[in-house]
Tab-separated table of C-alpha atoms in Angstrom:
chain	number	residue	atom	x	y	z
A	1	UNK	CA	64.598	72.685	125.223
A	2	UNK	CA	64.141	75.706	122.969
A	3	UNK	CA	67.524	76.771	121.654
A	4	UNK	CA	66.150	79.939	120.062
A	5	UNK	CA	67.064	81.421	116.696
A	6	UNK	CA	70.643	80.963	115.487
A	7	UNK	CA	73.013	83.768	116.355
A	8	UNK	CA	73.716	86.162	113.533
A	9	UNK	CA	77.368	86.778	112.679
A	10	UNK	CA	78.910	89.971	113.944
A	11	UNK	CA	79.373	93.019	111.706
A	12	UNK	CA	83.114	92.302	111.569
A	13	UNK	CA	82.577	88.759	110.323
A	14	UNK	CA	80.001	89.888	107.773
A	15	UNK	CA	82.343	92.567	106.441
A	16	UNK	CA	85.207	90.050	106.362
A	17	UNK	CA	83.115	87.636	104.295
A	18	UNK	CA	82.392	90.353	101.716
A	19	UNK	CA	86.056	91.349	101.759
A	20	UNK	CA	87.249	87.792	101.052
A	21	UNK	CA	84.748	87.329	98.237
A	22	UNK	CA	85.652	90.578	96.538
A	23	UNK	CA	89.418	90.458	97.089
A	24	UNK	CA	89.929	86.951	95.727
A	25	UNK	CA	87.572	87.715	92.847
A	26	UNK	CA	90.212	90.141	91.525
A	27	UNK	CA	92.636	87.252	91.057
A	28	UNK	CA	90.131	84.954	89.380
A	29	UNK	CA	90.628	86.722	86.022
A	30	UNK	CA	93.693	87.965	84.114
A	31	UNK	CA	92.508	91.546	84.706
A	32	UNK	CA	94.304	91.604	88.057
A	33	UNK	CA	97.655	90.705	86.482
A	34	UNK	CA	97.176	93.289	83.743
A	35	UNK	CA	96.335	95.970	86.299
A	36	UNK	CA	99.324	95.145	88.517
A	37	UNK	CA	101.789	94.974	85.635
A	38	UNK	CA	100.546	98.251	84.150
A	39	UNK	CA	100.653	100.051	87.496
A	40	UNK	CA	104.179	98.928	88.358
A	41	UNK	CA	105.424	99.584	84.816
A	42	UNK	CA	103.930	103.089	84.722
A	43	UNK	CA	105.216	103.887	88.207
A	44	UNK	CA	108.750	102.814	87.291
A	45	UNK	CA	108.645	104.556	83.923
A	46	UNK	CA	107.529	107.865	85.411
A	47	UNK	CA	110.027	107.622	88.257
A	48	UNK	CA	113.017	106.874	86.029
A	49	UNK	CA	112.175	108.726	82.822
A	50	UNK	CA	110.040	111.688	83.851
A	51	UNK	CA	111.256	111.977	87.439
A	52	UNK	CA	114.939	111.228	86.765
A	53	UNK	CA	115.316	108.908	89.738
A	54	UNK	CA	118.963	108.105	88.943
A	55	UNK	CA	119.821	111.421	87.285
A	56	UNK	CA	118.959	113.339	90.461
A	57	UNK	CA	121.880	111.700	92.258
A	58	UNK	CA	119.990	111.534	95.561
A	59	UNK	CA	119.071	108.475	97.568
A	60	UNK	CA	115.359	109.127	97.940
A	61	UNK	CA	112.067	108.339	96.234
A	62	UNK	CA	110.726	111.836	95.672
A	63	UNK	CA	110.801	111.242	91.925
A	64	UNK	CA	108.567	108.222	92.515
A	65	UNK	CA	106.074	109.739	94.952
A	66	UNK	CA	105.528	112.940	92.984
A	67	UNK	CA	103.743	110.903	90.303
A	68	UNK	CA	101.517	108.864	92.618
A	69	UNK	CA	98.598	111.348	92.537
A	70	UNK	CA	98.523	111.152	88.738
A	71	UNK	CA	98.756	107.377	88.687
A	72	UNK	CA	95.969	107.200	91.241
A	73	UNK	CA	93.897	109.642	89.195
A	74	UNK	CA	93.407	106.980	86.510
A	75	UNK	CA	94.097	103.669	88.212
A	76	UNK	CA	91.825	104.134	91.246
A	77	UNK	CA	88.698	105.035	89.217
A	78	UNK	CA	89.539	102.063	86.979
A	79	UNK	CA	89.647	99.859	90.074
A	80	UNK	CA	86.454	101.213	91.585
A	81	UNK	CA	84.293	101.753	88.516
A	82	UNK	CA	82.898	98.209	88.378
A	83	UNK	CA	82.312	97.587	92.085
A	84	UNK	CA	78.663	98.612	92.007
A	85	UNK	CA	77.884	99.462	88.384
A	86	UNK	CA	78.380	95.857	87.264
A	87	UNK	CA	76.259	94.600	90.163
A	88	UNK	CA	73.451	96.927	89.094
A	89	UNK	CA	73.797	96.165	85.389
A	90	UNK	CA	73.713	92.389	85.894
A	91	UNK	CA	70.966	92.542	88.519
A	92	UNK	CA	73.082	90.695	91.087
A	93	UNK	CA	72.753	93.642	93.466
A	94	UNK	CA	69.196	92.458	94.202
A	95	UNK	CA	70.602	89.089	95.236
A	96	UNK	CA	73.122	90.801	97.488
A	97	UNK	CA	70.332	92.735	99.175
A	98	UNK	CA	68.598	89.464	100.115
A	99	UNK	CA	71.664	88.110	101.922
A	100	UNK	CA	71.985	88.505	105.712
A	101	UNK	CA	74.232	91.521	105.204
A	102	UNK	CA	73.684	95.175	105.913
A	103	UNK	CA	74.419	97.853	103.350
A	104	UNK	CA	77.283	99.011	105.547
A	105	UNK	CA	78.804	95.507	105.488
A	106	UNK	CA	78.724	95.401	101.698
A	107	UNK	CA	80.039	98.939	101.174
A	108	UNK	CA	82.865	98.540	103.664
A	109	UNK	CA	83.787	95.034	102.486
A	110	UNK	CA	83.951	96.009	98.817
A	111	UNK	CA	85.903	99.181	99.600
A	112	UNK	CA	88.455	97.388	101.786
A	113	UNK	CA	88.924	94.685	99.148
A	114	UNK	CA	89.629	97.301	96.460
A	115	UNK	CA	91.955	99.161	98.818
A	116	UNK	CA	93.827	95.951	99.677
A	117	UNK	CA	94.305	95.263	95.982
A	118	UNK	CA	95.573	98.837	95.477
A	119	UNK	CA	98.003	98.338	98.361
A	120	UNK	CA	99.241	95.125	96.723
A	121	UNK	CA	100.052	97.098	93.575
A	122	UNK	CA	101.811	99.716	95.693
A	123	UNK	CA	103.756	97.040	97.582
A	124	UNK	CA	105.067	95.658	94.298
A	125	UNK	CA	107.019	98.917	93.825
A	126	UNK	CA	109.101	98.354	96.987
A	127	UNK	CA	112.078	97.103	94.900
A	128	UNK	CA	112.627	100.805	94.199
A	129	UNK	CA	113.040	101.311	97.938
A	130	UNK	CA	115.517	98.428	98.058
A	131	UNK	CA	117.396	99.917	95.089
A	132	UNK	CA	117.889	103.370	96.636
A	133	UNK	CA	118.853	101.707	99.933
A	134	UNK	CA	121.558	99.780	98.103
A	135	UNK	CA	122.800	102.832	96.225
A	136	UNK	CA	122.842	105.223	99.161
A	137	UNK	CA	121.636	105.944	102.662
A	138	UNK	CA	118.058	107.221	102.328
A	139	UNK	CA	115.806	108.450	105.114
A	140	UNK	CA	113.643	105.368	105.555
A	141	UNK	CA	111.168	107.243	107.721
A	142	UNK	CA	110.431	109.689	104.908
A	143	UNK	CA	110.055	106.852	102.390
A	144	UNK	CA	107.669	105.024	104.713
A	145	UNK	CA	105.692	108.262	105.086
A	146	UNK	CA	105.530	108.498	101.298
A	147	UNK	CA	104.059	105.017	101.010
A	148	UNK	CA	101.566	105.805	103.783
A	149	UNK	CA	100.593	109.027	102.012
A	150	UNK	CA	100.124	107.125	98.738
A	151	UNK	CA	97.921	104.509	100.413
A	152	UNK	CA	95.767	107.209	102.039
A	153	UNK	CA	95.485	109.083	98.745
A	154	UNK	CA	94.477	105.912	96.913
A	155	UNK	CA	91.910	105.159	99.624
A	156	UNK	CA	90.471	108.666	99.232
A	157	UNK	CA	90.182	108.302	95.461
A	158	UNK	CA	88.685	104.829	95.789
A	159	UNK	CA	85.995	106.036	98.186
A	160	UNK	CA	84.991	108.695	95.653
A	161	UNK	CA	85.104	106.259	92.723
A	162	UNK	CA	83.074	103.531	94.444
A	163	UNK	CA	80.455	106.076	95.469
A	164	UNK	CA	80.100	107.212	91.860
A	165	UNK	CA	79.955	103.577	90.723
A	166	UNK	CA	76.874	103.106	92.908
A	167	UNK	CA	75.112	105.892	91.005
A	168	UNK	CA	75.264	104.366	87.521
A	169	UNK	CA	74.937	101.068	85.664
A	170	UNK	CA	77.620	102.017	83.131
A	171	UNK	CA	81.232	101.276	84.113
A	172	UNK	CA	82.645	103.682	81.524
A	173	UNK	CA	80.505	106.518	82.848
A	174	UNK	CA	81.602	105.636	86.386
A	175	UNK	CA	85.257	105.746	85.292
A	176	UNK	CA	84.971	109.124	83.543
A	177	UNK	CA	83.060	110.713	86.412
A	178	UNK	CA	85.478	109.170	88.895
A	179	UNK	CA	88.484	110.648	87.104
A	180	UNK	CA	86.769	114.047	86.971
A	181	UNK	CA	85.869	113.994	90.672
A	182	UNK	CA	89.357	112.891	91.733
A	183	UNK	CA	90.877	115.581	89.508
A	184	UNK	CA	88.808	118.208	91.323
A	185	UNK	CA	90.144	116.880	94.646
A	186	UNK	CA	93.678	117.426	93.374
A	187	UNK	CA	93.030	120.651	91.467
A	188	UNK	CA	91.888	122.764	94.418
A	189	UNK	CA	95.444	122.971	95.729
A	190	UNK	CA	96.989	124.141	92.466
A	191	UNK	CA	98.384	127.705	92.283
A	192	UNK	CA	96.144	128.565	89.327
A	193	UNK	CA	93.049	127.852	91.431
A	194	UNK	CA	94.368	129.624	94.520
A	195	UNK	CA	95.380	132.637	92.412
A	196	UNK	CA	91.821	132.848	91.114
A	197	UNK	CA	90.435	132.993	94.646
A	198	UNK	CA	93.166	135.381	95.823
A	199	UNK	CA	91.814	138.061	93.489
A	200	UNK	CA	88.592	138.483	95.453
A	201	UNK	CA	88.473	136.135	98.444
A	202	UNK	CA	89.944	136.741	101.905
A	203	UNK	CA	92.886	134.745	103.140
A	204	UNK	CA	90.712	132.455	105.271
A	205	UNK	CA	88.744	131.370	102.199
A	206	UNK	CA	91.944	130.710	100.241
A	207	UNK	CA	93.310	128.616	103.095
A	208	UNK	CA	90.019	126.709	103.296
A	209	UNK	CA	90.106	125.962	99.551
A	210	UNK	CA	93.734	124.821	99.773
A	211	UNK	CA	92.925	122.582	102.739
A	212	UNK	CA	90.344	120.769	100.588
A	213	UNK	CA	93.033	119.617	98.161
A	214	UNK	CA	94.161	116.016	98.476
A	215	UNK	CA	97.524	116.825	96.927
A	216	UNK	CA	98.364	119.438	99.574
A	217	UNK	CA	97.976	116.912	102.387
A	218	UNK	CA	99.711	114.239	100.308
A	219	UNK	CA	102.749	116.446	99.704
A	220	UNK	CA	102.983	117.299	103.396
A	221	UNK	CA	103.034	113.616	104.367
A	222	UNK	CA	105.602	112.686	101.711
A	223	UNK	CA	107.987	115.188	103.322
A	224	UNK	CA	107.726	113.193	106.536
A	225	UNK	CA	105.707	115.895	108.311
A	226	UNK	CA	102.947	114.234	110.313
A	227	UNK	CA	100.231	116.752	111.053
A	228	UNK	CA	96.869	115.640	112.418
A	229	UNK	CA	95.091	117.624	109.695
A	230	UNK	CA	96.905	115.701	106.955
A	231	UNK	CA	95.672	112.427	108.442
A	232	UNK	CA	92.167	113.603	109.306
A	233	UNK	CA	91.517	114.937	105.801
A	234	UNK	CA	91.663	111.588	103.929
A	235	UNK	CA	89.868	109.786	106.744
A	236	UNK	CA	87.069	112.367	106.707
A	237	UNK	CA	86.663	112.170	102.927
A	238	UNK	CA	86.661	108.359	103.012
A	239	UNK	CA	84.020	108.176	105.752
A	240	UNK	CA	81.863	110.803	104.034
A	241	UNK	CA	81.851	109.098	100.639
A	242	UNK	CA	81.328	105.611	102.077
A	243	UNK	CA	78.342	106.983	103.981
A	244	UNK	CA	76.984	108.569	100.784
A	245	UNK	CA	77.611	105.267	98.979
A	246	UNK	CA	75.482	103.413	101.525
A	247	UNK	CA	72.772	106.079	101.353
A	248	UNK	CA	72.615	105.810	97.552
A	249	UNK	CA	72.288	102.019	97.704
A	250	UNK	CA	69.577	102.200	100.362
A	251	UNK	CA	67.691	104.831	98.388
A	252	UNK	CA	67.852	102.873	95.150
A	253	UNK	CA	66.960	99.655	96.945
A	254	UNK	CA	63.822	101.222	98.427
A	255	UNK	CA	62.521	102.358	95.024
């Protein structure tokens, strides 16, 4: 009796296999511990020293969340810079392309693994939440919204950084370009940029430029205001850059 060819695993299982490989690879070297310690230390330092978490006398985490875009600006490109550049530099990307995996499986699996690791680093800051809960009576819904906004912002920056990593063999170049690209995503919502456009552009253009800023949508979510546009923006950017990432890999693989 002819049993036919073996069934190929589903896209979900293929993506999960890439995710497991990449996620646990972070913890196979001391780099993961260094990254986590530095992130938590910098987050606490900025919240207490620069943000005046205790000095404000309010039971909230605004002093903590206001620095998340700037932490993400450097830590997310650092997390994403090696995802593809190292694979290309070492030549292991050619081995990956021979595995029974699609480009989409690899891109999504690597991205989700990096995002999960970023969420682990974010979760390690929850003692701050416990601290303000012990000291006062904070609005837990707003704090949860702040953590959600931070995770979405980190995911947005990671999608940009991993896409840039696929374009170069040099991790340092990927990091610098990733920081620059993420800075542009934040910068478009700054008053200095909007003032420049207000001198000659109509109001609709100014609003369009402001809507392209990651920090505008981030700030709205951290206030506990859930607007569909503030959720659709990061999801749209993530999907767009993951698609570009896959296109770049396919194009380079066909050369």
